Short mmCIF file of C-alpha atoms and ligand atoms in Angstrom, two decimals:
data_model
loop_
_atom_site.label_atom_id
_atom_site.label_comp_id
_atom_site.label_asym_id
_atom_site.label_seq_id
_atom_site.Cartn_x
_atom_site.Cartn_y
_atom_site.Cartn_z
CA MET A 979 -30.57 -68.03 -29.56
CA ASP A 980 -30.46 -66.60 -26.04
CA ILE A 981 -30.89 -68.30 -22.66
CA LEU A 982 -33.48 -66.26 -20.80
CA ASN A 983 -33.49 -67.73 -17.30
CA VAL A 984 -30.97 -67.51 -14.45
CA LEU A 985 -28.56 -70.47 -14.30
CA PRO A 986 -25.37 -71.13 -12.33
CA GLU A 987 -22.60 -69.10 -14.01
CA ALA A 988 -20.58 -72.05 -15.32
CA THR A 989 -23.70 -73.82 -16.64
CA PHE A 990 -24.79 -70.63 -18.37
CA ALA A 991 -21.36 -70.02 -19.95
CA ALA A 992 -21.08 -73.57 -21.31
CA LEU A 993 -24.61 -73.57 -22.76
CA ASP A 994 -24.28 -70.04 -24.11
CA ASP A 995 -21.06 -71.01 -25.94
CA LEU A 996 -22.76 -74.14 -27.26
CA LEU A 997 -25.60 -72.06 -28.75
CA THR A 998 -23.18 -69.46 -30.13
CA PHE A 999 -20.92 -71.99 -31.78
CA ILE A 1000 -23.59 -74.20 -33.34
CA SER A 1001 -25.03 -71.10 -35.02
CA ILE A 1002 -21.86 -70.88 -37.16
CA TYR A 1003 -23.10 -73.94 -39.05
CA ASP A 1004 -25.90 -71.80 -40.51
CA ASP A 1005 -23.07 -70.25 -42.53
CA ARG A 1006 -22.63 -72.98 -45.12
CA ALA A 1007 -20.31 -70.84 -47.24
CA ARG A 1008 -17.83 -70.79 -44.33
CA THR A 1009 -17.91 -74.55 -43.78
CA ARG A 1010 -17.65 -75.29 -47.53
CA ALA A 1011 -14.69 -72.90 -47.88
CA TYR A 1012 -12.86 -74.66 -45.04
CA LEU A 1013 -13.57 -78.11 -46.48
CA ARG A 1014 -12.19 -76.91 -49.84
CA LEU A 1015 -9.06 -75.68 -48.03
CA LEU A 1016 -8.56 -79.12 -46.44
CA ARG A 1017 -9.11 -80.88 -49.78
CA ALA A 1018 -6.52 -78.62 -51.42
CA HIS A 1019 -3.99 -80.12 -48.96
CA ARG A 1020 -5.04 -83.76 -49.34
CA ARG A 1021 -1.50 -84.86 -50.23
CA THR A 1022 -0.12 -83.51 -46.96
CA ILE A 1023 -3.06 -84.77 -44.93
CA ALA A 1024 -2.91 -88.36 -46.27
CA GLY A 1025 -1.00 -90.39 -43.65
CA ALA A 1026 -0.54 -87.33 -41.39
CA VAL A 1027 -1.11 -86.67 -37.69
CA CYS A 1028 -3.62 -83.81 -37.50
CA VAL A 1029 -5.06 -81.63 -34.75
CA ASP A 1030 -8.52 -80.10 -35.17
CA ALA A 1031 -8.20 -77.28 -32.62
CA GLY A 1032 -11.60 -76.24 -31.22
CA CYS A 1033 -13.29 -78.98 -33.26
CA GLY A 1034 -16.88 -77.85 -32.53
CA MET A 1035 -19.20 -80.48 -34.02
CA GLY A 1036 -16.23 -82.31 -35.56
CA TYR A 1037 -16.92 -81.74 -39.27
CA PHE A 1038 -13.30 -80.89 -40.07
CA SER A 1039 -12.06 -83.98 -38.18
CA GLU A 1040 -14.41 -86.10 -40.27
CA GLU A 1041 -13.04 -84.57 -43.47
CA LEU A 1042 -9.44 -85.10 -42.32
CA VAL A 1043 -10.24 -88.82 -41.89
CA ARG A 1044 -11.83 -88.93 -45.34
CA LEU A 1045 -8.66 -87.39 -46.75
CA GLY A 1046 -6.60 -90.21 -45.24
CA ALA A 1047 -5.19 -88.73 -42.01
CA ARG A 1048 -3.43 -91.41 -39.94
CA ARG A 1049 -4.59 -89.85 -36.65
CA VAL A 1050 -6.81 -86.88 -35.82
CA TYR A 1051 -6.88 -85.28 -32.39
CA ALA A 1052 -10.22 -83.46 -32.12
CA VAL A 1053 -9.64 -81.03 -29.25
CA GLU A 1054 -12.59 -79.12 -27.81
CA ALA A 1055 -12.89 -77.05 -24.61
CA ASN A 1056 -16.67 -76.81 -24.41
CA PRO A 1057 -18.15 -79.89 -22.62
CA HIS A 1058 -21.32 -79.98 -24.72
CA LEU A 1059 -19.54 -79.64 -28.06
CA TYR A 1060 -16.98 -82.20 -26.93
CA ALA A 1061 -19.82 -84.64 -26.15
CA LEU A 1062 -21.53 -83.97 -29.50
CA ALA A 1063 -18.26 -84.31 -31.45
CA SER A 1064 -17.41 -87.54 -29.58
CA GLU A 1065 -20.75 -89.05 -30.62
CA ARG A 1066 -20.32 -87.96 -34.20
CA LEU A 1067 -16.72 -89.17 -34.47
CA ALA A 1068 -17.12 -92.45 -32.53
CA ALA A 1069 -17.26 -94.40 -35.81
CA TYR A 1070 -13.72 -93.36 -36.77
CA PRO A 1071 -10.90 -95.29 -35.03
CA GLU A 1072 -8.36 -92.73 -36.31
CA VAL A 1073 -9.96 -89.96 -34.20
CA VAL A 1074 -9.04 -89.25 -30.60
CA CYS A 1075 -11.48 -86.77 -28.99
CA VAL A 1076 -9.91 -84.66 -26.28
CA HIS A 1077 -11.86 -82.50 -23.84
CA GLN A 1078 -9.24 -79.85 -23.13
CA GLU A 1079 -8.17 -76.33 -23.93
CA ILE A 1080 -5.85 -76.45 -26.92
CA GLN A 1081 -3.19 -74.55 -24.91
CA GLN A 1082 -3.04 -77.47 -22.44
CA PHE A 1083 -2.99 -80.20 -25.07
CA GLU A 1084 0.30 -82.12 -25.36
CA PRO A 1085 0.13 -84.77 -28.09
CA GLU A 1086 2.27 -87.87 -27.67
CA GLU A 1087 3.59 -87.63 -31.23
CA PRO A 1088 4.73 -84.85 -33.59
CA VAL A 1089 1.89 -82.99 -35.29
CA ASP A 1090 1.91 -82.52 -39.06
CA VAL A 1091 -1.24 -80.43 -39.60
CA LEU A 1092 -3.23 -78.07 -37.38
CA VAL A 1093 -6.70 -76.90 -38.46
CA HIS A 1094 -8.41 -74.06 -36.59
CA GLU A 1095 -11.18 -71.50 -36.84
CA PHE A 1096 -10.87 -69.10 -33.90
CA PHE A 1097 -11.60 -65.88 -35.83
CA GLY A 1098 -14.02 -63.20 -34.62
CA PRO A 1099 -15.51 -60.45 -36.83
CA LEU A 1100 -12.64 -58.22 -35.64
CA LEU A 1101 -10.04 -60.96 -36.18
CA TYR A 1102 -8.69 -61.23 -32.62
CA ASP A 1103 -12.00 -60.77 -30.74
CA GLU A 1104 -12.69 -64.49 -30.21
CA ASP A 1105 -10.02 -67.09 -29.40
CA LEU A 1106 -7.20 -66.59 -31.90
CA HIS A 1107 -4.77 -65.81 -29.08
CA VAL A 1108 -4.85 -69.45 -27.92
CA LEU A 1109 -2.69 -70.41 -30.91
CA GLU A 1110 0.17 -68.38 -29.41
CA ALA A 1111 0.40 -70.73 -26.43
CA LEU A 1112 0.50 -74.15 -28.10
CA ARG A 1113 2.62 -76.87 -26.50
CA PHE A 1114 3.41 -78.45 -29.87
CA ARG A 1115 4.67 -77.12 -33.21
CA PRO A 1116 2.67 -78.20 -36.27
CA ARG A 1117 4.41 -78.38 -39.65
CA LEU A 1118 1.40 -76.91 -41.46
CA VAL A 1119 -1.28 -74.58 -40.04
CA LEU A 1120 -4.58 -74.26 -41.96
CA PRO A 1121 -5.31 -71.42 -42.54
CA ASP A 1122 -2.09 -69.55 -41.82
CA ARG A 1123 -3.01 -65.85 -42.03
CA ALA A 1124 -5.84 -63.30 -41.89
CA VAL A 1125 -6.34 -59.55 -42.20
CA LEU A 1126 -8.90 -57.21 -40.69
CA MET A 1127 -9.61 -54.80 -43.52
CA GLY A 1128 -11.23 -51.38 -43.34
CA GLY A 1129 -13.30 -49.18 -45.61
CA LEU A 1130 -15.08 -45.81 -45.54
CA ALA A 1131 -18.57 -44.96 -46.78
CA TRP A 1132 -20.99 -42.07 -46.41
CA THR A 1133 -23.71 -42.70 -43.83
CA GLU A 1134 -26.35 -41.13 -46.11
CA GLN A 1135 -25.63 -43.83 -48.70
CA VAL A 1136 -26.23 -46.81 -46.42
CA ALA A 1137 -28.68 -45.49 -43.78
CA ASP A 1138 -32.22 -46.84 -43.80
CA GLU A 1139 -35.50 -45.87 -42.10
CA THR A 1140 -34.49 -47.55 -38.85
CA VAL A 1141 -30.77 -46.85 -38.63
CA THR A 1142 -30.87 -43.24 -39.69
CA PRO A 1143 -27.86 -40.87 -39.80
CA ALA A 1144 -29.09 -39.47 -36.44
CA VAL A 1145 -28.94 -42.95 -34.92
CA VAL A 1146 -25.47 -43.53 -36.35
CA ARG A 1147 -24.22 -40.29 -34.75
CA ARG A 1148 -25.31 -41.65 -31.32
CA LEU A 1149 -22.93 -44.62 -31.78
CA GLU A 1150 -19.73 -42.60 -31.31
CA GLY A 1151 -16.95 -44.87 -30.05
CA ALA A 1152 -18.98 -48.09 -30.44
CA LEU A 1153 -18.03 -50.86 -32.89
CA VAL A 1154 -21.35 -52.38 -33.99
CA SER A 1155 -21.57 -55.59 -35.98
CA GLY A 1156 -24.30 -56.07 -38.57
CA LEU A 1157 -25.57 -52.47 -38.39
CA PHE A 1158 -26.08 -52.38 -42.18
CA ASP A 1159 -25.91 -54.88 -45.03
CA GLU A 1160 -22.46 -55.07 -46.54
CA GLY A 1161 -23.90 -54.68 -50.06
CA ASP A 1162 -21.00 -54.31 -52.47
CA LEU A 1163 -18.94 -52.03 -50.21
CA PRO A 1164 -15.32 -52.99 -50.88
CA LEU A 1165 -12.75 -53.70 -48.17
CA GLN A 1166 -10.20 -50.98 -48.97
CA PHE A 1167 -7.17 -51.06 -46.67
CA PRO A 1168 -5.52 -53.35 -44.09
CA VAL A 1169 -6.00 -52.49 -40.41
CA VAL A 1170 -4.66 -55.47 -38.41
CA ARG A 1171 -2.86 -58.61 -39.54
CA TRP A 1172 -2.42 -62.09 -38.11
CA ALA A 1173 -0.11 -64.84 -39.28
CA PHE A 1174 0.65 -68.01 -37.36
CA GLY A 1175 3.38 -67.08 -34.88
CA GLN A 1176 3.00 -63.34 -35.61
CA ALA A 1177 0.17 -61.70 -33.70
CA GLU A 1178 -0.35 -57.93 -33.99
CA ARG A 1179 -2.70 -57.10 -31.13
CA GLU A 1180 -2.50 -53.31 -31.09
CA VAL A 1181 -2.55 -50.93 -34.04
CA VAL A 1182 -3.01 -47.25 -34.80
CA CYS A 1183 -4.70 -46.73 -38.16
CA ASP A 1184 -4.44 -43.46 -40.10
CA LEU A 1185 -7.35 -42.54 -42.39
CA SER A 1186 -5.91 -39.20 -43.57
CA GLY A 1187 -6.73 -38.52 -47.21
CA ARG A 1188 -9.59 -41.04 -47.26
CA GLU A 1189 -13.20 -39.88 -47.73
CA GLY A 1190 -16.28 -41.02 -45.81
CA ASP A 1191 -17.93 -40.47 -42.43
CA LEU A 1192 -18.65 -44.11 -41.64
CA LEU A 1193 -15.90 -46.64 -40.93
CA TYR A 1194 -16.50 -50.33 -41.52
CA LEU A 1195 -14.23 -53.28 -40.75
CA GLY A 1196 -14.35 -56.75 -42.25
CA LEU A 1197 -12.33 -59.96 -41.96
CA GLN A 1198 -10.44 -61.74 -44.72
CA ILE A 1199 -9.00 -65.22 -44.04
CA TYR A 1200 -6.19 -66.48 -46.26
CA HIS A 1201 -3.96 -69.46 -46.65
CA GLY A 1202 -0.85 -68.05 -48.29
CA ASP A 1203 -2.17 -65.96 -51.19
CA ARG A 1204 -5.45 -67.81 -51.44
CA LEU A 1205 -8.53 -66.06 -50.04
CA ILE A 1206 -10.53 -68.63 -48.03
CA CYS A 1207 -13.38 -66.62 -46.44
CA GLN A 1208 -14.39 -62.98 -46.40
CA ALA A 1209 -16.75 -60.93 -44.23
CA GLY A 1210 -20.02 -60.27 -45.97
CA ARG A 1211 -19.69 -63.30 -48.24
CA CYS A 1212 -19.67 -65.58 -45.17
CA PRO A 1213 -22.44 -64.35 -42.84
CA ASN A 1214 -20.58 -65.66 -39.77
CA TRP A 1215 -18.40 -62.56 -40.06
CA PRO A 1216 -20.53 -59.43 -40.68
CA TYR A 1217 -18.93 -56.04 -41.24
CA VAL A 1218 -18.45 -53.99 -38.06
CA TRP A 1219 -19.44 -50.28 -38.23
CA THR A 1220 -18.72 -47.08 -36.36
CA PRO A 1221 -19.13 -43.36 -37.15
CA ARG A 1222 -15.86 -41.66 -38.09
CA MET A 1223 -14.79 -39.19 -35.40
CA GLY A 1224 -11.33 -38.31 -36.67
CA ASP A 1225 -8.43 -39.39 -38.86
CA ARG A 1226 -6.72 -41.83 -36.48
CA PHE A 1227 -7.95 -44.62 -34.27
CA ARG A 1228 -6.39 -47.21 -31.98
CA LEU A 1229 -7.59 -50.80 -31.86
CA ARG A 1230 -6.29 -53.11 -29.12
CA PHE A 1231 -7.17 -56.67 -28.16
CA ALA A 1232 -6.61 -58.12 -24.69
CA PRO A 1233 -7.10 -61.87 -24.14
CA ALA A 1234 -9.79 -62.45 -21.49
CA GLU A 1235 -11.21 -65.49 -19.69
CA ARG A 1236 -13.78 -65.95 -22.46
CA GLY A 1237 -12.54 -64.63 -25.80
CA ALA A 1238 -10.78 -61.27 -25.98
CA GLU A 1239 -11.64 -57.72 -24.95
CA VAL A 1240 -11.69 -55.11 -27.73
CA HIS A 1241 -10.53 -51.56 -26.94
CA PHE A 1242 -11.21 -48.89 -29.53
CA ALA A 1243 -10.58 -45.14 -29.43
CA TRP A 1244 -10.33 -42.18 -31.81
CA LEU A 1245 -7.07 -40.30 -31.24
C1 SAM B 1930 -15.74 -70.86 -34.20
S1 SAM B 1930 -15.89 -72.44 -33.49
C2 SAM B 1930 -15.23 -73.48 -34.76
C3 SAM B 1930 -15.66 -74.92 -34.66
C4 SAM B 1930 -15.09 -75.80 -35.76
N1 SAM B 1930 -13.64 -75.75 -35.78
C5 SAM B 1930 -15.63 -75.37 -37.09
O1 SAM B 1930 -15.06 -74.46 -37.68
O2 SAM B 1930 -16.65 -75.88 -37.52
C6 SAM B 1930 -14.60 -72.41 -32.30
C7 SAM B 1930 -14.59 -73.65 -31.44
O3 SAM B 1930 -13.42 -73.63 -30.64
C8 SAM B 1930 -13.75 -73.98 -29.30
N2 SAM B 1930 -12.74 -73.35 -28.45
C9 SAM B 1930 -12.63 -72.04 -28.15
N3 SAM B 1930 -11.52 -71.83 -27.41
C10 SAM B 1930 -10.92 -73.04 -27.27
C11 SAM B 1930 -9.73 -73.48 -26.63
N4 SAM B 1930 -8.95 -72.63 -25.96
N5 SAM B 1930 -9.41 -74.79 -26.71
C12 SAM B 1930 -10.20 -75.67 -27.37
N6 SAM B 1930 -11.35 -75.31 -27.96
C13 SAM B 1930 -11.70 -74.00 -27.94
C14 SAM B 1930 -15.16 -73.45 -29.11
O4 SAM B 1930 -15.83 -74.11 -28.05
C15 SAM B 1930 -15.77 -73.75 -30.48
O5 SAM B 1930 -16.29 -75.04 -30.55
#
C-alpha cells in the first residue's frame, strides 16, 4: 500500500507508517508465534505489570490481559495506531494506552515483562535500537535475542526469467529484499547478533572458504534457545539478497529519525 499524492511531511510519515505496520498482520505465522511465546510465559505474566512496546493494533496487550496480567501499558508512538489500539483495548480496565515513544515512557511502577517486535529483515534496520534507551528495567524481555544469519547460493540456481543472472550482476552493493523466493535455502552462518542489553551494530563478515556467488541474509528470532520466528517461514521478514563481490563485507546500522540506516560494503 502506497500513498500516491503529496501530503504535509508529518501527515505522510504517520499514515505511511500506519500502512506499513498494519501490513504485518497479513503474516499470521508471525502473530501466532508471538502469541505462543506469551502463552509459554503465562505463569510469569499472571499478576504481572507488563509493557507492550510499540503495541501496534494491541493484539499482544489483549493476550497479556487474557493471561492474567495485573496491568498492561500499551505504548505506541504512531498516532493512528495508538488511536486504533485505544479503541480495541477500551474494554480492558487493566490496560493503560500511552501515546509516546517507548524511550520516553517512565512507568510509575516496576515492570515485570516487556514484549516487543521492532525487528527489520536485517535485524537492526527498523526500531530495535529504541530498546537500548529504556527508562525502566524489565525483569523479563520477550523475546530476548535474535540473529541475522547468512547463506550463499549460486545465482544460476535461483534466477528466473525476470531476475536473470545479468540483472543480479547490476545489483552490486545493493541489499535487496524479496528478490527471489527463499525456497529451502538454509540459513548457514551467523552475521550479526542482538540480545537485550547487547547490541552489535557493526560487523565484518568473512566468507572465505564458502562457495556461492549470491549472498542472502535472513532473520531468526529466539527466546533463549527456542526459535520463535524465522525469515522465509514468516513472510514479514523475507530474505535479503546481494551478488557476492568478494570474501569480506561490512554491515553497519546507524539509528535514524525513522528506523535505522543500513550501510553495506564489500572490503
Ligand atoms: C513491527 S510493529 C509491531 C506491532 C505489534 N507489537 C505487533 O507485533 O503486532 C512495530 C510497532 O512499533 C511502533 N513503534 C516504532 N518505534 C516506536 C517507538 N520508539 N516507541 C513506540 N512505538 C514505536 C510502530 O509504530 C509499530 O506500531
